[in-house]
Amino acid sequence: MVIKYFSWIKEHLGKSEEHIVLPNHITNVDQLIDYLNQMDKKYHLILKKKEIIKVAVNKTYSSFDANISNDDEIAFFPPVTGG
Amino acid sequence: MVIKYFSWIKEHLGKSEEHIVLPNHITNVDQLIDYLNQMDKKYHLILKKKEIIKVAVNKTYSSFDANISNDDEIAFFPPVTGG
Amino acid sequence: MNKSSSIIKIKIQNEDFDVSEEIKVLYQNNTGAVVNFVGIVRDYDEKNKQIINSMTLEHYPGMTETEIEKIIIESFDRWELTGVTVIHRIGNLKPFDQIVFVGVSSKHRQNAFDGCNFIMDWLKTKAPFWKFEEYNNQKNWVSFNESDNQALEKWKN
Amino acid sequence: MNKSSSIIKIKIQNEDFDVSEEIKVLYQNNTGAVVNFVGIVRDYDEKNKQIINSMTLEHYPGMTETEIEKIIIESFDRWELTGVTVIHRIGNLKPFDQIVFVGVSSKHRQNAFDGCNFIMDWLKTKAPFWKFEEYNNQKNWVSFNESDNQALEKWKN
């Protein structure tokens, strides 16, 4: 699985992208965040700012309870500020 | 007094502008139109199309009962179609 | 920051205009958004079902500029704008030629959208321009479109 | 008259764009009106009261184009449009640089105004771009503006 981070999430984590092998028991985005938090508390930022952080699954806006699999590309990013 | 005509009014009358000396008893636009009609029935067009024709006195939209004097510039024109 | 004064530019001309150049005039302090409208000569008259060869625009010199200025001043009263440019061509034009440019700049985009839309609606109903279209052997004065009067309704408050 | 097919153009690029060239792409059969929006880099951050030295935009390649395409398709569903072009720059920009171009053409001007306004409002809330401003020794990620969410209300029907 590819996970991408943008803007200040990327800067906080110190990486724009990582590749992980998704354990079988992780089936949605919320579980993925918990899993990441267990590895490194830097990911607490995503939980802490969950009210505003957006998630995309395969480049489409998704909810945090969306089902995911090891073939998916997940992205976490702040509200957009283009234009 | 200068009187200006635009668009199809100009074409119908065969002139874009004329200079007349306004008789003393003519004090508003309606009276001016009657006066012109007495001289030449070509001006009937202005009466006939009065519902849509616009009048300007000194380059400002005016009503047909607006007071006018010999120093004024009067214009008759159809609804505008620019832009 | 010194707040620069507002830009107002009105031109009635035979020549074409360059949109890139015109909008750059509007890039100044406190501006973040520029909205502009460009009207172009249609290639087909739907009402009369005719291919248009050319179009000719005449106007009332002096009154045109004054009426456009009134509309622009009204737009500055209604919205916080930083600049407005109106350029209207006259004379003979061909299909796809540019006829009119209305460019409006503002700090915030909705003001620029509304100001530009407002100016176009009023220009269509108040600025003394008249145009005729030329078909093969015909000349047809374009008639006023009642929908342009209806368009003004949205600015009544 | 053969009705030509609609133009849709989406570009994400570092380079500047030329508005005159871009709007000319939209001059085609059945078009009478082109409305376009240009966003430019501000020279002053009002919230933090800082003169802006530069601004940097990043985006999510692939998702950006898809989201913009969805917005454009929605605009064609809502209004009778003949063409839409969206160009958004990324990378480092200076005050008064052009950031974004949204050009919309239509037979009738109100459709072009509404289509352009709609696309900008949705782009502001959905297209995955993020920008930070640089002051003298600071870097500040611009935060989302709640008024951009409110702007969407006018498109609910």
Short mmCIF file of C-alpha atoms in Angstrom, two decimals:
data_model
loop_
_atom_site.label_atom_id
_atom_site.label_comp_id
_atom_site.label_asym_id
_atom_site.label_seq_id
_atom_site.Cartn_x
_atom_site.Cartn_y
_atom_site.Cartn_z
CA MET A 1 0.00 0.00 0.00
CA VAL A 2 1.14 3.52 -0.82
CA ILE A 3 0.34 6.29 1.67
CA LYS A 4 0.83 9.91 0.63
CA TYR A 5 1.00 13.01 2.81
CA PHE A 6 0.68 16.63 1.76
CA SER A 7 1.28 20.13 3.09
CA TRP A 8 1.91 20.42 6.84
CA ILE A 9 1.13 16.73 7.42
CA LYS A 10 4.00 15.86 5.11
CA GLU A 11 6.29 18.31 6.91
CA HIS A 12 5.32 17.05 10.36
CA LEU A 13 5.94 13.42 9.39
CA GLY A 14 9.07 14.28 7.43
CA LYS A 15 7.92 12.26 4.43
CA SER A 16 5.62 12.68 1.45
CA GLU A 17 5.03 9.04 0.78
CA GLU A 18 5.58 5.60 2.30
CA HIS A 19 4.96 2.03 1.28
CA ILE A 20 3.64 -0.42 3.83
CA VAL A 21 2.27 -3.95 3.71
CA LEU A 22 -1.22 -3.71 5.13
CA PRO A 23 -1.89 -6.37 7.83
CA ASN A 24 -4.96 -8.48 7.07
CA HIS A 25 -6.96 -7.23 10.07
CA ILE A 26 -6.79 -3.58 8.87
CA THR A 27 -9.81 -3.06 6.64
CA ASN A 28 -10.63 0.66 6.80
CA VAL A 29 -8.93 4.07 7.05
CA ASP A 30 -9.62 4.54 10.77
CA GLN A 31 -7.92 1.23 11.52
CA LEU A 32 -4.98 2.25 9.34
CA ILE A 33 -4.52 5.45 11.36
CA ASP A 34 -4.56 3.45 14.62
CA TYR A 35 -2.04 1.06 13.16
CA LEU A 36 0.29 3.89 12.11
CA ASN A 37 -0.05 5.46 15.58
CA GLN A 38 1.11 2.25 17.19
CA MET A 39 4.29 2.40 15.12
CA ASP A 40 5.15 6.07 15.70
CA LYS A 41 3.38 8.71 17.73
CA LYS A 42 4.14 11.32 15.11
CA TYR A 43 0.96 10.07 13.44
CA HIS A 44 -1.05 11.40 16.39
CA LEU A 45 -1.33 14.56 14.36
CA ILE A 46 -3.75 12.81 12.00
CA LEU A 47 -5.97 11.75 14.91
CA LYS A 48 -5.69 15.12 16.59
CA LYS A 49 -6.64 17.02 13.46
CA LYS A 50 -9.09 14.42 12.17
CA GLU A 51 -11.91 16.97 12.15
CA ILE A 52 -10.27 18.89 9.34
CA ILE A 53 -7.96 16.34 7.65
CA LYS A 54 -9.20 14.86 4.38
CA VAL A 55 -8.57 11.36 3.16
CA ALA A 56 -8.49 10.10 -0.41
CA VAL A 57 -8.53 6.47 -1.50
CA ASN A 58 -7.18 5.95 -4.98
CA LYS A 59 -7.29 9.70 -5.64
CA THR A 60 -10.96 10.04 -4.70
CA TYR A 61 -12.29 11.74 -1.56
CA SER A 62 -13.33 9.08 0.94
CA SER A 63 -14.65 8.75 4.45
CA PHE A 64 -12.60 7.40 7.35
CA ASP A 65 -14.68 4.24 7.46
CA ALA A 66 -14.03 3.49 3.78
CA ASN A 67 -12.81 -0.05 3.13
CA ILE A 68 -9.21 -0.32 1.98
CA SER A 69 -6.95 -3.06 0.71
CA ASN A 70 -3.23 -3.49 0.17
CA ASP A 71 -3.56 -2.42 -3.49
CA ASP A 72 -4.96 1.01 -2.63
CA GLU A 73 -3.27 4.38 -2.61
CA ILE A 74 -4.26 6.35 0.49
CA ALA A 75 -3.63 10.08 0.93
CA PHE A 76 -3.98 12.35 3.97
CA PHE A 77 -4.09 16.09 3.47
CA PRO A 78 -5.36 19.35 5.00
CA PRO A 79 -8.25 21.32 3.51
CA VAL A 80 -7.22 22.55 0.09
CA THR A 81 -6.03 26.10 -0.50
CA GLY A 82 -5.50 26.48 -4.24
CA GLY A 83 -7.00 28.99 -6.62
CA MET B 1 -31.11 73.17 -31.14
CA VAL B 2 -29.29 70.04 -32.31
CA ILE B 3 -31.34 66.89 -32.86
CA LYS B 4 -29.54 63.56 -33.35
CA TYR B 5 -30.91 60.31 -34.73
CA PHE B 6 -29.38 56.86 -34.49
CA SER B 7 -29.74 53.39 -35.99
CA TRP B 8 -32.92 52.75 -38.01
CA ILE B 9 -34.40 56.13 -37.07
CA LYS B 10 -31.42 57.80 -38.72
CA GLU B 11 -31.82 55.62 -41.81
CA HIS B 12 -35.54 56.23 -42.05
CA LEU B 13 -35.11 60.00 -41.80
CA GLY B 14 -32.05 59.99 -44.05
CA LYS B 15 -30.07 62.13 -41.61
CA SER B 16 -28.08 61.65 -38.44
CA GLU B 17 -28.35 65.20 -37.18
CA GLU B 18 -30.20 68.45 -37.82
CA HIS B 19 -30.13 71.94 -36.44
CA ILE B 20 -33.39 73.76 -35.87
CA VAL B 21 -34.43 76.95 -34.14
CA LEU B 22 -36.91 75.92 -31.51
CA PRO B 23 -40.10 78.04 -31.58
CA ASN B 24 -40.89 79.63 -28.22
CA HIS B 25 -44.09 77.68 -27.68
CA ILE B 26 -42.29 74.31 -27.84
CA THR B 27 -41.23 73.52 -24.28
CA ASN B 28 -40.95 69.71 -24.05
CA VAL B 29 -39.96 66.67 -26.13
CA ASP B 30 -43.54 65.63 -26.95
CA GLN B 31 -44.23 69.06 -28.40
CA LEU B 32 -41.00 68.89 -30.38
CA ILE B 33 -42.10 65.60 -31.98
CA ASP B 34 -45.47 67.13 -32.93
CA TYR B 35 -43.69 70.12 -34.40
CA LEU B 36 -41.37 67.90 -36.48
CA ASN B 37 -44.37 65.88 -37.68
CA GLN B 38 -46.04 69.00 -38.95
CA MET B 39 -43.01 69.73 -41.10
CA ASP B 40 -42.55 66.23 -42.55
CA LYS B 41 -44.55 63.08 -42.04
CA LYS B 42 -41.38 60.98 -42.06
CA TYR B 43 -41.22 61.84 -38.37
CA HIS B 44 -44.39 59.81 -37.81
CA LEU B 45 -42.02 56.92 -37.17
CA ILE B 46 -41.04 58.48 -33.84
CA LEU B 47 -44.69 58.73 -32.78
CA LYS B 48 -45.53 55.30 -34.08
CA LYS B 49 -42.63 53.65 -32.26
CA LYS B 50 -42.79 55.89 -29.20
CA GLU B 51 -43.30 52.91 -26.92
CA ILE B 52 -39.79 51.68 -27.61
CA ILE B 53 -37.89 54.79 -28.75
CA LYS B 54 -35.59 56.43 -26.19
CA VAL B 55 -34.91 60.12 -25.88
CA ALA B 56 -31.84 61.80 -24.44
CA VAL B 57 -31.54 65.47 -23.54
CA ASN B 58 -27.94 66.66 -23.38
CA LYS B 59 -26.70 63.07 -23.53
CA THR B 60 -28.80 61.94 -20.55
CA TYR B 61 -31.82 59.64 -20.73
CA SER B 62 -34.98 61.74 -20.39
CA SER B 63 -38.74 61.38 -20.46
CA PHE B 64 -40.91 62.70 -23.28
CA ASP B 65 -42.34 65.38 -21.03
CA ALA B 66 -38.88 66.72 -20.14
CA ASN B 67 -38.51 70.46 -20.57
CA ILE B 68 -36.22 71.53 -23.40
CA SER B 69 -34.77 74.78 -24.65
CA ASN B 70 -33.03 75.94 -27.80
CA ASP B 71 -29.60 75.30 -26.23
CA ASP B 72 -30.25 71.60 -25.72
CA GLU B 73 -29.04 68.61 -27.69
CA ILE B 74 -31.87 66.10 -28.19
CA ALA B 75 -31.36 62.54 -29.42
CA PHE B 76 -33.84 59.89 -30.52
CA PHE B 77 -32.73 56.29 -30.70
CA PRO B 78 -33.98 52.68 -30.52
CA PRO B 79 -33.28 50.43 -27.55
CA VAL B 80 -29.55 49.85 -27.35
CA THR B 81 -27.92 46.67 -28.66
CA GLY B 82 -24.24 46.87 -27.79
CA GLY B 83 -22.11 44.46 -25.81
CA MET C 1 0.64 49.11 2.86
CA ASN C 2 -0.49 52.17 1.03
CA LYS C 3 -3.80 51.50 -0.59
CA SER C 4 -3.47 52.61 -4.18
CA SER C 5 -6.34 54.48 -5.76
CA SER C 6 -8.88 52.67 -7.89
CA ILE C 7 -8.34 52.19 -11.59
CA ILE C 8 -11.12 53.23 -13.98
CA LYS C 9 -10.53 52.95 -17.71
CA ILE C 10 -13.12 53.46 -20.46
CA LYS C 11 -12.27 53.21 -24.16
CA ILE C 12 -14.50 53.30 -27.24
CA GLN C 13 -12.37 52.33 -30.22
CA ASN C 14 -12.22 50.76 -33.66
CA GLU C 15 -9.07 48.78 -32.88
CA ASP C 16 -8.95 45.36 -31.32
CA PHE C 17 -7.74 44.97 -27.73
CA ASP C 18 -5.36 42.53 -26.10
CA VAL C 19 -6.94 40.85 -23.07
CA SER C 20 -3.61 39.92 -21.49
CA GLU C 21 -2.44 43.51 -21.56
CA GLU C 22 -5.75 44.81 -20.28
CA ILE C 23 -5.97 42.51 -17.28
CA LYS C 24 -2.38 43.27 -16.29
CA VAL C 25 -3.42 46.89 -15.82
CA LEU C 26 -5.68 45.56 -13.07
CA TYR C 27 -2.96 43.67 -11.15
CA GLN C 28 -2.18 46.03 -8.29
CA ASN C 29 -2.09 46.34 -4.53
CA ASN C 30 -4.89 44.59 -2.69
CA THR C 31 -6.03 42.65 -5.76
CA GLY C 32 -6.33 38.87 -5.72
CA ALA C 33 -9.00 38.26 -8.34
CA VAL C 34 -9.70 39.55 -11.82
CA VAL C 35 -12.89 38.58 -13.64
CA ASN C 36 -13.39 39.64 -17.18
CA PHE C 37 -16.01 39.28 -19.83
CA VAL C 38 -15.26 39.28 -23.55
CA GLY C 39 -18.11 39.46 -26.03
CA ILE C 40 -17.40 38.10 -29.50
CA VAL C 41 -19.22 38.42 -32.82
CA ARG C 42 -21.37 35.37 -33.44
CA ASP C 43 -21.11 33.52 -36.73
CA TYR C 44 -24.82 32.71 -36.96
CA ASP C 45 -28.05 34.61 -36.41
CA GLU C 46 -30.40 32.09 -34.83
CA LYS C 47 -33.50 34.24 -35.03
CA ASN C 48 -33.18 34.85 -38.77
CA LYS C 49 -31.32 31.62 -39.49
CA GLN C 50 -28.55 33.33 -41.40
CA ILE C 51 -24.80 32.98 -41.48
CA ILE C 52 -23.40 36.36 -40.46
CA ASN C 53 -20.87 37.96 -42.79
CA SER C 54 -20.11 40.93 -40.60
CA MET C 55 -21.53 43.26 -38.00
CA THR C 56 -21.31 47.03 -37.66
CA LEU C 57 -21.54 48.94 -34.41
CA GLU C 58 -22.32 52.64 -34.04
CA HIS C 59 -22.70 54.66 -30.85
CA TYR C 60 -23.52 58.08 -29.44
CA PRO C 61 -20.16 59.72 -28.74
CA GLY C 62 -20.10 61.53 -25.42
CA MET C 63 -23.21 59.88 -24.05
CA THR C 64 -21.67 56.40 -24.28
CA GLU C 65 -18.70 57.27 -22.09
CA THR C 66 -20.92 59.06 -19.56
CA GLU C 67 -23.36 56.16 -19.26
CA ILE C 68 -20.54 53.63 -18.84
CA GLU C 69 -18.92 55.82 -16.21
CA LYS C 70 -22.19 55.96 -14.26
CA ILE C 71 -22.43 52.16 -14.32
CA ILE C 72 -18.84 51.78 -13.14
CA ILE C 73 -19.32 54.24 -10.30
CA GLU C 74 -22.43 52.33 -9.23
CA SER C 75 -20.41 49.08 -9.24
CA PHE C 76 -17.80 50.65 -6.95
CA ASP C 77 -20.61 51.72 -4.61
CA ARG C 78 -22.01 48.21 -4.46
CA TRP C 79 -18.83 46.13 -4.12
CA GLU C 80 -15.31 46.55 -2.85
CA LEU C 81 -13.44 46.72 -6.16
CA THR C 82 -9.90 47.78 -6.97
CA GLY C 83 -10.29 48.46 -10.69
CA VAL C 84 -12.63 48.40 -13.67
CA THR C 85 -11.83 48.57 -17.37
CA VAL C 86 -14.47 48.76 -20.11
CA ILE C 87 -13.45 48.69 -23.76
CA HIS C 88 -16.10 48.65 -26.48
CA ARG C 89 -15.34 48.47 -30.16
CA ILE C 90 -17.26 50.25 -32.90
CA GLY C 91 -17.21 49.93 -36.68
CA ASN C 92 -17.24 46.84 -38.84
CA LEU C 93 -16.41 43.49 -37.22
CA LYS C 94 -16.23 39.90 -38.44
CA PRO C 95 -17.39 36.68 -36.76
CA PHE C 96 -15.21 35.79 -33.75
CA ASP C 97 -13.86 39.34 -33.50
CA GLN C 98 -13.82 40.69 -29.96
CA ILE C 99 -16.53 43.33 -29.35
CA VAL C 100 -16.38 44.24 -25.70
CA PHE C 101 -14.09 43.78 -22.71
CA VAL C 102 -15.19 44.29 -19.11
CA GLY C 103 -12.47 43.60 -16.57
CA VAL C 104 -13.04 43.92 -12.83
CA SER C 105 -10.48 43.41 -10.08
CA SER C 106 -11.03 42.95 -6.38
CA LYS C 107 -9.48 41.53 -3.27
CA HIS C 108 -12.18 38.84 -3.21
CA ARG C 109 -13.39 36.83 -6.15
CA GLN C 110 -17.15 37.08 -5.58
CA ASN C 111 -17.00 40.87 -5.69
CA ALA C 112 -15.13 40.68 -8.99
CA PHE C 113 -17.69 38.21 -10.42
CA ASP C 114 -20.66 40.28 -9.30
CA GLY C 115 -19.16 43.60 -10.40
CA CYS C 116 -18.35 42.28 -13.88
CA ASN C 117 -21.77 40.64 -14.28
CA PHE C 118 -23.52 43.82 -13.11
CA ILE C 119 -21.58 46.07 -15.49
CA MET C 120 -22.34 43.80 -18.46
CA ASP C 121 -26.06 43.68 -17.66
CA TRP C 122 -26.28 47.46 -17.38
CA LEU C 123 -24.09 48.09 -20.40
CA LYS C 124 -26.43 45.89 -22.45
CA THR C 125 -29.43 48.00 -21.51
CA LYS C 126 -28.04 51.53 -21.09
CA ALA C 127 -24.90 52.17 -23.14
CA PRO C 128 -25.97 53.77 -26.45
CA PHE C 129 -24.60 51.31 -29.00
CA TRP C 130 -26.53 49.88 -31.95
CA LYS C 131 -25.48 47.14 -34.27
CA PHE C 132 -26.58 45.71 -37.56
CA GLU C 133 -25.65 42.35 -39.01
CA GLU C 134 -24.88 41.86 -42.67
CA TYR C 135 -26.00 38.75 -44.50
CA ASN C 136 -25.45 38.08 -48.16
CA ASN C 137 -27.52 40.93 -49.55
CA GLN C 138 -29.20 42.15 -46.42
CA LYS C 139 -28.62 44.52 -43.56
CA ASN C 140 -30.48 43.81 -40.36
CA TRP C 141 -30.54 46.12 -37.33
CA VAL C 142 -30.32 43.81 -34.33
CA SER C 143 -33.34 44.26 -32.11
CA PHE C 144 -33.23 44.68 -28.37
CA ASN C 145 -33.43 41.47 -26.44
CA GLU C 146 -36.09 41.50 -23.72
CA SER C 147 -34.05 39.00 -21.71
CA ASP C 148 -31.51 41.80 -21.19
CA ASN C 149 -34.12 43.77 -19.27
CA GLN C 150 -34.95 40.71 -17.22
CA ALA C 151 -31.26 40.27 -16.43
CA LEU C 152 -31.40 43.53 -14.44
CA GLU C 153 -33.87 42.07 -11.97
CA LYS C 154 -31.14 40.28 -10.06
CA TRP C 155 -29.51 43.60 -9.11
CA LYS C 156 -32.62 45.04 -7.46
CA ASN C 157 -32.37 44.96 -3.72
CA MET D 1 -24.54 25.12 -38.83
CA ASN D 2 -22.70 22.13 -37.52
CA LYS D 3 -22.44 22.33 -33.79
CA SER D 4 -18.80 21.81 -32.92
CA SER D 5 -17.98 19.62 -29.97
CA SER D 6 -17.24 21.18 -26.60
CA ILE D 7 -13.73 22.21 -25.60
CA ILE D 8 -12.34 20.98 -22.29
CA LYS D 9 -8.76 21.83 -21.38
CA ILE D 10 -7.06 21.20 -18.02
CA LYS D 11 -3.41 22.06 -17.37
CA ILE D 12 -1.35 21.95 -14.18
CA GLN D 13 1.94 23.66 -14.88
CA ASN D 14 4.87 25.65 -13.52
CA GLU D 15 4.89 28.06 -16.46
CA ASP D 16 2.87 31.24 -16.72
CA PHE D 17 -0.07 31.39 -19.15
CA ASP D 18 -1.17 33.99 -21.66
CA VAL D 19 -4.81 34.96 -21.13
CA SER D 20 -5.27 36.28 -24.68
CA GLU D 21 -4.12 33.00 -26.16
CA GLU D 22 -6.23 30.96 -23.79
CA ILE D 23 -9.47 32.78 -24.41
CA LYS D 24 -8.96 32.59 -28.17
CA VAL D 25 -9.09 28.80 -27.86
CA LEU D 26 -12.66 29.35 -26.66
CA TYR D 27 -13.82 31.47 -29.64
CA GLN D 28 -15.72 28.96 -31.73
CA ASN D 29 -19.09 28.20 -33.28
CA ASN D 30 -22.09 29.15 -31.16
CA THR D 31 -20.03 31.20 -28.74
CA GLY D 32 -20.89 34.83 -28.00
CA ALA D 33 -19.52 35.26 -24.49
CA VAL D 34 -16.34 34.30 -22.69
CA VAL D 35 -15.98 34.88 -18.96
CA ASN D 36 -12.72 34.19 -17.28
CA PHE D 37 -11.27 34.39 -13.84
CA VAL D 38 -7.60 35.01 -13.12
CA GLY D 39 -6.29 34.62 -9.58
CA ILE D 40 -3.13 36.51 -8.76
CA VAL D 41 -0.67 36.30 -5.88
CA ARG D 42 -1.42 38.94 -3.27
CA ASP D 43 1.34 41.20 -2.05
CA TYR D 44 0.08 41.35 1.54
CA ASP D 45 -1.22 38.82 4.06
CA GLU D 46 -3.96 40.63 5.93
CA LYS D 47 -4.47 38.00 8.59
CA ASN D 48 -0.82 37.94 9.63
CA LYS D 49 -0.10 41.54 8.60
CA GLN D 50 2.94 40.62 6.57
CA ILE D 51 4.27 41.65 3.19
CA ILE D 52 4.46 38.49 1.11
CA ASN D 53 7.79 37.69 -0.53
CA SER D 54 6.61 34.66 -2.44
CA MET D 55 4.15 31.79 -2.42
CA THR D 56 4.62 28.11 -3.20
CA LEU D 57 1.91 25.78 -4.45
CA GLU D 58 1.98 22.00 -4.34
CA HIS D 59 -0.69 19.55 -5.45
CA TYR D 60 -1.63 15.89 -5.66
CA PRO D 61 -0.79 14.83 -9.23
CA GLY D 62 -3.48 12.68 -10.77
CA MET D 63 -6.15 13.52 -8.22
CA THR D 64 -6.03 17.22 -9.11
CA GLU D 65 -6.83 16.65 -12.76
CA THR D 66 -9.60 14.17 -11.92
CA GLU D 67 -11.26 16.51 -9.43
CA ILE D 68 -11.12 19.44 -11.85
CA GLU D 69 -12.56 17.29 -14.61
CA LYS D 70 -15.49 16.30 -12.37
CA ILE D 71 -16.21 19.96 -11.64
CA ILE D 72 -16.09 20.85 -15.35
CA ILE D 73 -18.43 18.01 -16.29
CA GLU D 74 -20.84 19.16 -13.60
CA SER D 75 -20.72 22.70 -15.03
CA PHE D 76 -21.62 21.38 -18.49
CA ASP D 77 -24.55 19.51 -16.94
CA ARG D 78 -25.83 22.66 -15.26
CA TRP D 79 -25.41 25.23 -18.04
CA GLU D 80 -25.26 25.33 -21.82
CA LEU D 81 -21.54 25.93 -22.29
CA THR D 82 -19.33 25.64 -25.38
CA GLY D 83 -15.93 25.37 -23.69
CA VAL D 84 -14.05 25.37 -20.41
CA THR D 85 -10.32 25.81 -19.77
CA VAL D 86 -8.73 25.48 -16.34
CA ILE D 87 -5.02 26.19 -15.88
CA HIS D 88 -3.49 26.08 -12.41
CA ARG D 89 0.12 26.86 -11.71
CA ILE D 90 2.30 25.12 -9.13
CA GLY D 91 5.72 25.92 -7.71
CA ASN D 92 7.10 29.20 -6.47
CA LEU D 93 5.29 32.42 -7.42
CA LYS D 94 5.81 36.09 -6.70
CA PRO D 95 3.26 38.82 -5.85
CA PHE D 96 1.11 39.71 -8.88
CA ASP D 97 2.02 36.46 -10.66
CA GLN D 98 -0.95 34.70 -12.20
CA ILE D 99 -1.97 31.55 -10.27
CA VAL D 100 -5.12 30.22 -11.90
CA PHE D 101 -7.12 30.72 -15.08
CA VAL D 102 -10.72 29.57 -15.48
CA GLY D 103 -12.22 30.44 -18.87
CA VAL D 104 -15.79 29.56 -19.79
CA SER D 105 -17.50 30.18 -23.11
CA SER D 106 -21.18 30.06 -23.95
CA LYS D 107 -23.74 31.34 -26.37
CA HIS D 108 -25.24 33.46 -23.59
CA ARG D 109 -23.35 35.55 -21.10
CA GLN D 110 -25.15 34.54 -17.89
CA ASN D 111 -24.29 30.90 -18.47
CA ALA D 112 -20.65 31.84 -18.92
CA PHE D 113 -20.69 33.95 -15.72
CA ASP D 114 -22.39 31.24 -13.68
CA GLY D 115 -20.23 28.43 -15.06
CA CYS D 116 -17.01 30.31 -14.31
CA ASN D 117 -18.14 31.32 -10.82
CA PHE D 118 -19.25 27.73 -10.06
CA ILE D 119 -15.96 26.21 -11.22
CA MET D 120 -13.93 28.65 -9.11
CA ASP D 121 -16.00 27.98 -5.99
CA TRP D 122 -15.65 24.22 -6.37
CA LEU D 123 -11.99 24.39 -7.32
CA LYS D 124 -11.33 26.36 -4.12
CA THR D 125 -12.87 23.62 -1.97
CA LYS D 126 -12.12 20.39 -3.85
CA ALA D 127 -9.01 20.62 -6.05
CA PRO D 128 -6.06 19.27 -4.02
CA PHE D 129 -3.67 22.23 -4.00
CA TRP D 130 -1.93 23.64 -0.94
CA LYS D 131 0.06 26.79 -0.68
CA PHE D 132 2.43 28.41 1.75
CA GLU D 133 3.46 32.04 1.88
CA GLU D 134 6.99 33.13 2.61
CA TYR D 135 7.70 36.18 4.70
CA ASN D 136 11.11 37.42 5.67
CA ASN D 137 12.21 34.42 7.74
CA GLN D 138 8.95 32.52 7.94
CA LYS D 139 6.99 29.96 6.03
CA ASN D 140 3.26 29.90 6.61
CA TRP D 141 0.88 27.25 5.25
CA VAL D 142 -2.21 29.16 4.20
CA SER D 143 -5.23 27.89 6.07
CA PHE D 144 -8.53 27.03 4.50
CA ASN D 145 -10.98 29.88 4.36
CA GLU D 146 -14.40 29.00 5.76
CA SER D 147 -15.99 31.56 3.45
CA ASP D 148 -15.04 29.24 0.58
CA ASN D 149 -17.36 26.59 2.00
CA GLN D 150 -20.10 29.17 2.37
CA ALA D 151 -19.61 30.18 -1.26
CA LEU D 152 -20.87 26.74 -2.30
CA GLU D 153 -24.28 27.39 -0.79
CA LYS D 154 -25.40 29.40 -3.78
CA TRP D 155 -25.09 26.34 -6.05
CA LYS D 156 -27.43 24.18 -3.99
CA ASN D 157 -30.78 23.83 -5.64
#
